[in-house]
Amino acid sequence: MKRAGTLRQVSDLSDFSRGHWLRELLCRGEEPSHVEPSPDGQHLLVLQKNGPPPLPRVVAFQRHSIAGADLERSWQPPQPAVVGLLFLQSPVVLGSWVLAMVWEHGRTEVWHFVVAVGWQLLQTLELCQGARARIVSVCSQGASLVWCEERPPLGAQLDMSKCAFRFCVCARALEVGEQGVRLGTVRMVLHNSPEYQVLASPQHIFLVPAAAGFATTSKFLLIWHPETAKLTITAPSAGFIHSKVLHSSSESDFRKLLLGSVGLLSGFTPLDIHTSAVSNSGGLLLVSTKGAVNMVEPDGTQRHIFDLEVDSLAQGSPVQLKTFGSILACVLAGVLYLVDQNSGRLIEKEVLSMKEVHFLESPGEEDSIQLLTQAGIYSFSFSKPEDSSKPEPCLVEMVFEEACRYYQRRSLSSSKLTVEKLKKGGAFQAPVALAAILQHSLHQKQKPAQGLQDTYAKLLSTMSLELQSYMSLELLKTCVVCAPESEVESYCKELVEQEVSRILHSDMDKDNLAYLNSVFASFPKAAWKATRSCLQLQQNGDGLLVARATPEVWKKVLGGPQLDDMGQNGMVPLFELICASFLRFKPKWLPSFVELTQQYVGMSWAYSSKEGPEGRVPLYKRALGVLARKNKHSEGDNEMELELLLCSKRPKAVLQALHLLIRLKRWQRVVEVAEKFSKLSPLLNKEIFTTLLAEFAQHRELDPYLDRLWPLCPAELTASDILTAVLQHLPQSQEDPVPFSSEGNQLTVGLLKPLLQRVVQRPSVQNEMYLDALQSPTFPPPTPPREH
């Protein structure tokens, strides 16, 4: 249900010092002003760069007419301009802050406001180390400043290819103490780079390519993680993510950083970015020129949130973005959009009568959005519905929205299906029936079928169990929200189990798979227990792993989207998710689980069918891929790799495992594997024996196992074949051979004698072909009786 909102004026700017001048500044100029509110909401700083006279300036306005010295700075172009107004927390007094005014040429003025005294300049510092540097973008994170500066070449170089990478990104701590303000050492984040706009979230720095940048470098974003010194390259729309830890300043060279990815990045399309801002959750909000609003997470993944009702956005069209709790507020062309960040649903759309609008902080009021306009400050508050205990309209709206997506995917028509068309068309009765059932049943416990059609009443009786499950799930979610911290974990485990079970019984599309990825990442242990419960995994009396999952669940586990369907956008298929859980919580069960899945595949899909999971990448290889992606590798990984290769029982995998054992010099296990898997097929038997015969010719490690090795000799090998193979694999000696060596590690005829005797004494294949005929009691056979 759309929450009704009311817009009311809370200030006409008369409660600000020089409020009339504040109103004039907001009305001046063709380009909108930049407004920065202080953390306590008592000050407004207005930065007006371009416009008619007077000069460009920064002016501070105090609320409630706080007395004291004013702050006003102006400059005359082409003098250096102010590029950033940043509020930093001051450790001197709890809850206090200072203002850092950063100028284009690197000068930084640190200001502090004292009640009854006014604005005081604490100190003036030089942020850049070079006199010719020019700051193009700056942001703050904690007590540090991060900026992108231009460093012009020393000579008058006209070659644009040499001048393109003349920018660098730096970071520097700004410490405010009782003794004054001090700058820390410069930390080089990136050098020899193109121009970037830097945007700070609480834990990360986003580097967005400038609009005037080169097409090659505008195809990806960069995300810097200061705590781990990691830089992530991401092209969100293409699903490309690559991270690298910068151990030294030499590794922060932009061109060296892209050296391994330049070929792949060159094939991507340039990013479509009109406006960018950081959300309160730490993600990067991007608005495209087509009006699409997307969120780039700190790990480089991207998700779509909403589409603004616009055909295209011109470069100069201002778009204001800000998040308030889970609500995204956006102002475009005098229209206020309020969107739920989690679901992407439009909560409210309000046409404003103001041309220029700025968002302000609403301390302590999560459900209130404050707007600054030329006429004053307005607050947009949500009013609760008359009966807030009945969320049916919201649920009904979600039913129709989901139905739109469902039918649109299966429609051959190019016209877009909307909720209004779905409600009025009458062609699709399923969402209408479900909406009616939900409206009349969920909150009418005494007479659940009252007011329903007979057909709907029958459907209600059929859906009663599903409705009960839904209600219990909603109740559990409410318990999670309201529970104390000590009980949250137990509720979360139950919630995760229900959610995993629900998705495994639904269509495994990319949206559900992305949701499962987030569940497994946020609640790994609860997701593991939920998976065991859904698949009914347990050990039988013989210690073997068994699963009693239904065929439908198995198909969801094995038949969902695979890696080649999803790109590299951070998601992994469900089979890989489960394998990763096995590796983390029960690694000994993983080979048995892969073997179980292969047995199910053999029963459900034809051999090498492209429809099944084995038609693309074998399951054991997918499990090996999960093992290879582990963050920390241990000694047991070799044993796990062996078990995964052997449990597949595929000839190539068995031979790969055999070679791995030989490389590890585990000869006892080599012979055991050879004895076990030589029985699978004559061809595999021959490959195994020739491999071990080559090893036997090179060293004496297999000598203690010859009595177990010679019986594996295939029937078609002759003495000549054996001697030829041995001679081909004899180790090359640097000295002339002598009859009697003192080393004692050379191959002798005596070691080969038992094998050659076995081969010579064995009946030939041709003799075996005619053996039955030669041993028949009568030869030739008797004449069959004549038919009269």
Tab-separated table of N, CA, C and O in Angstrom, residues 199-291:
chain	number	residue	atom	x	y	z
A	199	LEU	N	33.966	9.918	-4.197
A	199	LEU	CA	32.790	9.928	-3.329
A	199	LEU	C	33.041	8.962	-2.183
A	199	LEU	O	33.483	7.830	-2.414
A	200	ALA	N	32.755	9.397	-0.960
A	200	ALA	CA	33.107	8.602	0.225
A	200	ALA	C	31.873	7.996	0.863
A	200	ALA	O	30.858	8.674	1.063
A	201	SER	N	31.972	6.692	1.173
A	201	SER	CA	31.022	6.014	2.049
A	201	SER	C	31.758	5.767	3.369
A	201	SER	O	32.964	6.012	3.458
A	202	PRO	N	31.082	5.289	4.404
A	202	PRO	CA	31.787	5.099	5.678
A	202	PRO	C	33.017	4.197	5.604
A	202	PRO	O	33.953	4.371	6.383
A	203	GLN	N	33.033	3.216	4.696
A	203	GLN	CA	34.144	2.260	4.659
A	203	GLN	C	34.906	2.260	3.341
A	203	GLN	O	35.969	1.658	3.257
A	204	HIS	N	34.386	2.903	2.286
A	204	HIS	CA	34.986	2.787	0.963
A	204	HIS	C	34.991	4.144	0.263
A	204	HIS	O	34.253	5.055	0.628
A	205	ILE	N	35.839	4.236	-0.764
A	205	ILE	CA	35.895	5.429	-1.612
A	205	ILE	C	35.574	4.995	-3.043
A	205	ILE	O	36.233	4.103	-3.589
A	206	PHE	N	34.557	5.609	-3.643
A	206	PHE	CA	34.188	5.316	-5.025
A	206	PHE	C	34.869	6.327	-5.945
A	206	PHE	O	34.836	7.540	-5.682
A	207	LEU	N	35.465	5.837	-7.022
A	207	LEU	CA	36.115	6.680	-8.013
A	207	LEU	C	35.302	6.576	-9.306
A	207	LEU	O	35.327	5.549	-10.000
A	208	VAL	N	34.573	7.649	-9.605
A	208	VAL	CA	33.683	7.679	-10.770
A	208	VAL	C	34.375	8.465	-11.869
A	208	VAL	O	34.818	9.604	-11.630
A	209	PRO	N	34.517	7.915	-13.087
A	209	PRO	CA	35.206	8.644	-14.158
A	209	PRO	C	34.486	9.944	-14.497
A	209	PRO	O	33.258	10.014	-14.494
A	210	ALA	N	35.265	10.992	-14.773
A	210	ALA	CA	34.693	12.292	-15.111
A	210	ALA	C	33.978	12.214	-16.462
A	210	ALA	O	34.304	11.389	-17.322
A	211	ALA	N	32.992	13.099	-16.629
A	211	ALA	CA	32.194	13.081	-17.860
A	211	ALA	C	33.041	13.379	-19.084
A	211	ALA	O	32.768	12.881	-20.180
A	212	ALA	N	34.087	14.178	-18.919
A	212	ALA	CA	34.922	14.556	-20.057
A	212	ALA	C	36.100	13.611	-20.253
A	212	ALA	O	37.033	13.928	-20.986
A	213	GLY	N	36.071	12.466	-19.617
A	213	GLY	CA	37.185	11.528	-19.720
A	213	GLY	C	37.207	10.788	-21.047
A	213	GLY	O	36.307	10.904	-21.890
A	214	PHE	N	38.256	10.001	-21.239
A	214	PHE	CA	38.405	9.232	-22.462
A	214	PHE	C	37.449	8.042	-22.456
A	214	PHE	O	37.120	7.495	-21.410
A	215	ALA	N	37.036	7.631	-23.655
A	215	ALA	CA	36.079	6.523	-23.754
A	215	ALA	C	36.650	5.232	-23.187
A	215	ALA	O	35.927	4.426	-22.599
A	216	THR	N	37.960	5.033	-23.329
A	216	THR	CA	38.563	3.789	-22.850
A	216	THR	C	38.497	3.675	-21.329
A	216	THR	O	38.221	2.609	-20.788
A	217	THR	N	38.718	4.790	-20.632
A	217	THR	CA	38.755	4.754	-19.174
A	217	THR	C	37.404	5.024	-18.535
A	217	THR	O	37.294	5.018	-17.309
A	218	SER	N	36.372	5.283	-19.330
A	218	SER	CA	35.038	5.543	-18.781
A	218	SER	C	34.149	4.307	-18.862
A	218	SER	O	32.932	4.416	-18.830
A	219	LYS	N	34.756	3.141	-18.949
A	219	LYS	CA	33.992	1.899	-19.052
A	219	LYS	C	33.906	1.160	-17.724
A	219	LYS	O	33.289	0.106	-17.647
A	220	PHE	N	34.526	1.707	-16.663
A	220	PHE	CA	34.557	0.991	-15.395
A	220	PHE	C	34.678	1.986	-14.248
A	220	PHE	O	35.054	3.152	-14.434
A	221	LEU	N	34.334	1.516	-13.059
A	221	LEU	CA	34.493	2.275	-11.817
A	221	LEU	C	35.633	1.675	-11.012
A	221	LEU	O	35.991	0.507	-11.199
A	222	LEU	N	36.151	2.457	-10.087
A	222	LEU	CA	37.145	1.962	-9.145
A	222	LEU	C	36.604	2.141	-7.726
A	222	LEU	O	35.951	3.148	-7.430
A	223	ILE	N	36.859	1.166	-6.871
A	223	ILE	CA	36.442	1.232	-5.466
A	223	ILE	C	37.672	0.956	-4.614
A	223	ILE	O	38.296	-0.104	-4.725
A	224	TRP	N	38.017	1.916	-3.775
A	224	TRP	CA	39.192	1.787	-2.907
A	224	TRP	C	38.738	1.421	-1.514
A	224	TRP	O	37.835	2.040	-0.944
A	225	HIS	N	39.382	0.399	-0.940
A	225	HIS	CA	39.107	-0.063	0.416
A	225	HIS	C	40.293	0.346	1.287
A	225	HIS	O	41.328	-0.344	1.290
A	226	PRO	N	40.217	1.469	2.016
A	226	PRO	CA	41.395	1.978	2.742
A	226	PRO	C	41.953	1.016	3.779
A	226	PRO	O	43.166	0.921	3.936
A	227	GLU	N	41.091	0.287	4.474
A	227	GLU	CA	41.586	-0.568	5.560
A	227	GLU	C	42.439	-1.710	5.036
A	227	GLU	O	43.411	-2.113	5.674
A	228	THR	N	42.089	-2.256	3.885
A	228	THR	CA	42.824	-3.396	3.335
A	228	THR	C	43.738	-3.013	2.181
A	228	THR	O	44.389	-3.880	1.604
A	229	ALA	N	43.769	-1.706	1.819
A	229	ALA	CA	44.587	-1.227	0.692
A	229	ALA	C	44.268	-1.973	-0.587
A	229	ALA	O	45.145	-2.267	-1.398
A	230	LYS	N	42.980	-2.274	-0.775
A	230	LYS	CA	42.548	-3.029	-1.951
A	230	LYS	C	41.820	-2.106	-2.906
A	230	LYS	O	41.062	-1.231	-2.498
A	231	LEU	N	42.056	-2.295	-4.193
A	231	LEU	CA	41.388	-1.512	-5.229
A	231	LEU	C	40.598	-2.471	-6.120
A	231	LEU	O	41.146	-3.455	-6.622
A	232	THR	N	39.317	-2.182	-6.283
A	232	THR	CA	38.434	-3.043	-7.074
A	232	THR	C	38.067	-2.341	-8.372
A	232	THR	O	37.637	-1.183	-8.358
A	233	ILE	N	38.258	-3.038	-9.475
A	233	ILE	CA	37.836	-2.550	-10.793
A	233	ILE	C	36.519	-3.236	-11.120
A	233	ILE	O	36.430	-4.465	-11.080
A	234	THR	N	35.498	-2.473	-11.449
A	234	THR	CA	34.200	-3.073	-11.750
A	234	THR	C	33.541	-2.368	-12.920
A	234	THR	O	33.526	-1.136	-12.993
A	235	ALA	N	33.053	-3.174	-13.848
A	235	ALA	CA	32.170	-2.696	-14.914
A	235	ALA	C	30.816	-3.327	-14.620
A	235	ALA	O	30.536	-4.451	-15.066
A	236	PRO	N	29.972	-2.681	-13.825
A	236	PRO	CA	28.793	-3.343	-13.258
A	236	PRO	C	27.847	-3.925	-14.286
A	236	PRO	O	27.377	-5.048	-14.147
A	237	SER	N	27.571	-3.179	-15.361
A	237	SER	CA	26.600	-3.669	-16.339
A	237	SER	C	27.116	-4.884	-17.092
A	237	SER	O	26.335	-5.714	-17.561
A	238	ALA	N	28.449	-5.018	-17.207
A	238	ALA	CA	29.031	-6.157	-17.911
A	238	ALA	C	29.331	-7.319	-16.976
A	238	ALA	O	29.757	-8.384	-17.422
A	239	GLY	N	29.143	-7.128	-15.661
A	239	GLY	CA	29.399	-8.211	-14.717
A	239	GLY	C	30.866	-8.477	-14.479
A	239	GLY	O	31.246	-9.583	-14.112
A	240	PHE	N	31.733	-7.459	-14.681
A	240	PHE	CA	33.173	-7.662	-14.507
A	240	PHE	C	33.609	-7.086	-13.170
A	240	PHE	O	33.317	-5.927	-12.852
A	241	ILE	N	34.283	-7.898	-12.363
A	241	ILE	CA	34.809	-7.453	-11.073
A	241	ILE	C	36.210	-8.038	-10.913
A	241	ILE	O	36.407	-9.235	-11.087
A	242	HIS	N	37.171	-7.184	-10.591
A	242	HIS	CA	38.545	-7.648	-10.353
A	242	HIS	C	39.145	-6.813	-9.238
A	242	HIS	O	39.063	-5.582	-9.261
A	243	SER	N	39.716	-7.450	-8.230
A	243	SER	CA	40.300	-6.750	-7.086
A	243	SER	C	41.781	-7.060	-6.986
A	243	SER	O	42.235	-8.149	-7.341
A	244	LYS	N	42.522	-6.074	-6.473
A	244	LYS	CA	43.963	-6.250	-6.297
A	244	LYS	C	44.408	-5.478	-5.058
A	244	LYS	O	44.015	-4.330	-4.858
A	245	VAL	N	45.195	-6.115	-4.223
A	245	VAL	CA	45.749	-5.467	-3.032
A	245	VAL	C	47.021	-4.726	-3.440
A	245	VAL	O	47.915	-5.303	-4.069
A	246	LEU	N	47.095	-3.442	-3.098
A	246	LEU	CA	48.239	-2.606	-3.460
A	246	LEU	C	49.257	-2.649	-2.321
A	246	LEU	O	49.101	-1.982	-1.301
A	247	HIS	N	50.289	-3.457	-2.500
A	247	HIS	CA	51.280	-3.626	-1.438
A	247	HIS	C	52.285	-2.470	-1.405
A	247	HIS	O	52.858	-2.183	-0.362
A	248	SER	N	52.529	-1.830	-2.529
A	248	SER	CA	53.512	-0.749	-2.581
A	248	SER	C	52.999	0.343	-3.511
A	248	SER	O	52.036	0.162	-4.256
A	249	SER	N	53.682	1.497	-3.471
A	249	SER	CA	53.265	2.624	-4.306
A	249	SER	C	53.450	2.334	-5.788
A	249	SER	O	52.742	2.891	-6.626
A	250	SER	N	54.397	1.446	-6.138
A	250	SER	CA	54.597	1.113	-7.549
A	250	SER	C	53.397	0.382	-8.134
A	250	SER	O	53.121	0.474	-9.331
A	251	GLU	N	52.665	-0.347	-7.281
A	251	GLU	CA	51.496	-1.078	-7.769
A	251	GLU	C	50.278	-0.179	-7.951
A	251	GLU	O	49.264	-0.614	-8.481
A	252	SER	N	50.347	1.080	-7.475
A	252	SER	CA	49.211	1.987	-7.619
A	252	SER	C	49.256	2.772	-8.924
A	252	SER	O	48.457	3.687	-9.106
A	253	ASP	N	50.162	2.425	-9.810
A	253	ASP	CA	50.187	3.043	-11.133
A	253	ASP	C	48.972	2.581	-11.926
A	253	ASP	O	48.724	1.384	-12.080
A	254	PHE	N	48.208	3.522	-12.442
A	254	PHE	CA	46.940	3.215	-13.104
A	254	PHE	C	47.145	2.279	-14.289
A	254	PHE	O	46.409	1.311	-14.473
A	255	ARG	N	48.151	2.559	-15.101
A	255	ARG	CA	48.351	1.751	-16.306
A	255	ARG	C	48.800	0.333	-15.964
A	255	ARG	O	48.384	-0.621	-16.603
A	256	LYS	N	49.626	0.187	-14.930
A	256	LYS	CA	50.040	-1.158	-14.507
A	256	LYS	C	48.869	-1.915	-13.885
A	256	LYS	O	48.767	-3.133	-14.032
A	257	LEU	N	48.003	-1.172	-13.208
A	257	LEU	CA	46.853	-1.806	-12.564
A	257	LEU	C	45.931	-2.453	-13.592
A	257	LEU	O	45.357	-3.518	-13.356
A	258	LEU	N	45.795	-1.829	-14.763
A	258	LEU	CA	44.872	-2.321	-15.784
A	258	LEU	C	45.542	-3.245	-16.793
A	258	LEU	O	44.875	-3.702	-17.726
A	259	LEU	N	46.818	-3.491	-16.605
A	259	LEU	CA	47.557	-4.231	-17.623
A	259	LEU	C	46.953	-5.602	-17.900
A	259	LEU	O	46.849	-6.033	-19.038
A	260	GLY	N	46.507	-6.292	-16.858
A	260	GLY	CA	45.972	-7.635	-17.053
A	260	GLY	C	44.532	-7.663	-17.505
A	260	GLY	O	44.026	-8.728	-17.877
A	261	SER	N	43.827	-6.522	-17.508
A	261	SER	CA	42.400	-6.509	-17.837
A	261	SER	C	42.062	-5.621	-19.011
A	261	SER	O	40.894	-5.504	-19.372
A	262	VAL	N	43.073	-4.989	-19.614
A	262	VAL	CA	42.777	-3.997	-20.647
A	262	VAL	C	42.102	-4.621	-21.867
A	262	VAL	O	41.220	-4.021	-22.481
A	263	GLY	N	42.489	-5.863	-22.199
A	263	GLY	CA	41.866	-6.512	-23.359
A	263	GLY	C	40.388	-6.776	-23.149
A	263	GLY	O	39.563	-6.566	-24.033
A	264	LEU	N	40.046	-7.220	-21.953
A	264	LEU	CA	38.649	-7.500	-21.641
A	264	LEU	C	37.840	-6.225	-21.507
A	264	LEU	O	36.710	-6.124	-21.990
A	265	LEU	N	38.428	-5.197	-20.867
A	265	LEU	CA	37.710	-3.942	-20.657
A	265	LEU	C	37.461	-3.199	-21.961
A	265	LEU	O	36.479	-2.457	-22.079
A	266	SER	N	38.327	-3.379	-22.948
A	266	SER	CA	38.170	-2.647	-24.205
A	266	SER	C	36.895	-3.037	-24.940
A	266	SER	O	36.379	-2.260	-25.744
A	267	GLY	N	36.365	-4.224	-24.661
A	267	GLY	CA	35.154	-4.665	-25.339
A	267	GLY	C	33.874	-4.190	-24.686
A	267	GLY	O	32.784	-4.408	-25.223
A	268	PHE	N	33.971	-3.528	-23.511
A	268	PHE	CA	32.776	-3.073	-22.809
A	268	PHE	C	32.314	-1.726	-23.351
A	268	PHE	O	33.100	-0.958	-23.917
A	269	THR	N	31.039	-1.420	-23.146
A	269	THR	CA	30.496	-0.127	-23.530
A	269	THR	C	30.767	0.881	-22.412
A	269	THR	O	30.805	0.518	-21.239
A	270	PRO	N	30.944	2.161	-22.755
A	270	PRO	CA	31.192	3.172	-21.710
A	270	PRO	C	30.028	3.265	-20.732
A	270	PRO	O	28.876	2.995	-21.072
A	271	LEU	N	30.340	3.639	-19.502
A	271	LEU	CA	29.318	3.779	-18.472
A	271	LEU	C	28.379	4.933	-18.813
A	271	LEU	O	28.810	5.972	-19.321
A	272	ASP	N	27.113	4.719	-18.531
A	272	ASP	CA	26.102	5.750	-18.751
A	272	ASP	C	25.753	6.358	-17.391
A	272	ASP	O	24.903	5.846	-16.662
A	273	ILE	N	26.445	7.449	-17.036
A	273	ILE	CA	26.273	8.070	-15.717
A	273	ILE	C	25.905	9.533	-15.907
A	273	ILE	O	26.660	10.305	-16.507
A	274	HIS	N	24.763	9.899	-15.403
A	274	HIS	CA	24.345	11.300	-15.399
A	274	HIS	C	24.598	11.929	-14.032
A	274	HIS	O	25.129	13.031	-13.927
A	275	THR	N	24.216	11.229	-12.963
A	275	THR	CA	24.360	11.725	-11.599
A	275	THR	C	24.804	10.578	-10.708
A	275	THR	O	24.392	9.429	-10.911
A	276	SER	N	25.631	10.887	-9.728
A	276	SER	CA	26.072	9.868	-8.772
A	276	SER	C	26.013	10.449	-7.363
A	276	SER	O	26.206	11.652	-7.161
A	277	ALA	N	25.725	9.573	-6.400
A	277	ALA	CA	25.667	9.958	-4.984
A	277	ALA	C	25.852	8.709	-4.153
A	277	ALA	O	25.665	7.585	-4.639
A	278	VAL	N	26.211	8.886	-2.882
A	278	VAL	CA	26.426	7.759	-1.970
A	278	VAL	C	25.214	7.630	-1.063
A	278	VAL	O	24.716	8.617	-0.520
A	279	SER	N	24.717	6.390	-0.911
A	279	SER	CA	23.568	6.146	-0.052
A	279	SER	C	24.015	5.986	1.396
A	279	SER	O	25.204	5.800	1.676
A	280	ASN	N	23.042	6.022	2.324
A	280	ASN	CA	23.392	5.863	3.738
A	280	ASN	C	23.808	4.439	4.074
A	280	ASN	O	24.384	4.188	5.130
A	281	SER	N	23.550	3.476	3.173
A	281	SER	CA	23.978	2.094	3.398
A	281	SER	C	25.391	1.828	2.900
A	281	SER	O	25.909	0.724	3.064
A	282	GLY	N	26.012	2.834	2.260
A	282	GLY	CA	27.383	2.674	1.785
A	282	GLY	C	27.504	2.315	0.335
A	282	GLY	O	28.611	2.126	-0.161
A	283	GLY	N	26.396	2.219	-0.406
A	283	GLY	CA	26.436	1.919	-1.829
A	283	GLY	C	26.494	3.193	-2.659
A	283	GLY	O	26.286	4.302	-2.170
A	284	LEU	N	26.794	3.011	-3.945
A	284	LEU	CA	26.889	4.132	-4.876
A	284	LEU	C	25.641	4.161	-5.740
A	284	LEU	O	25.334	3.194	-6.449
A	285	LEU	N	24.902	5.273	-5.683
A	285	LEU	CA	23.700	5.450	-6.493
A	285	LEU	C	24.099	6.088	-7.822
A	285	LEU	O	24.792	7.116	-7.843
A	286	LEU	N	23.655	5.487	-8.913
A	286	LEU	CA	23.955	5.994	-10.252
A	286	LEU	C	22.660	6.214	-11.011
A	286	LEU	O	21.794	5.330	-11.046
A	287	VAL	N	22.525	7.378	-11.623
A	287	VAL	CA	21.382	7.677	-12.484
A	287	VAL	C	21.897	7.782	-13.906
A	287	VAL	O	22.818	8.562	-14.187
A	288	SER	N	21.337	7.000	-14.822
A	288	SER	CA	21.758	7.034	-16.215
A	288	SER	C	21.020	8.132	-16.960
A	288	SER	O	20.051	8.715	-16.455
A	289	THR	N	21.455	8.416	-18.173
A	289	THR	CA	20.796	9.433	-18.987
A	289	THR	C	19.408	8.998	-19.424
A	289	THR	O	18.617	9.818	-19.884
A	290	LYS	N	19.097	7.710	-19.285
A	290	LYS	CA	17.763	7.215	-19.602
A	290	LYS	C	16.846	7.185	-18.381
A	290	LYS	O	15.707	6.728	-18.481
A	291	GLY	N	17.354	7.608	-17.224
A	291	GLY	CA	16.531	7.675	-16.022
A	291	GLY	C	16.575	6.437	-15.159
A	291	GLY	O	15.817	6.351	-14.187
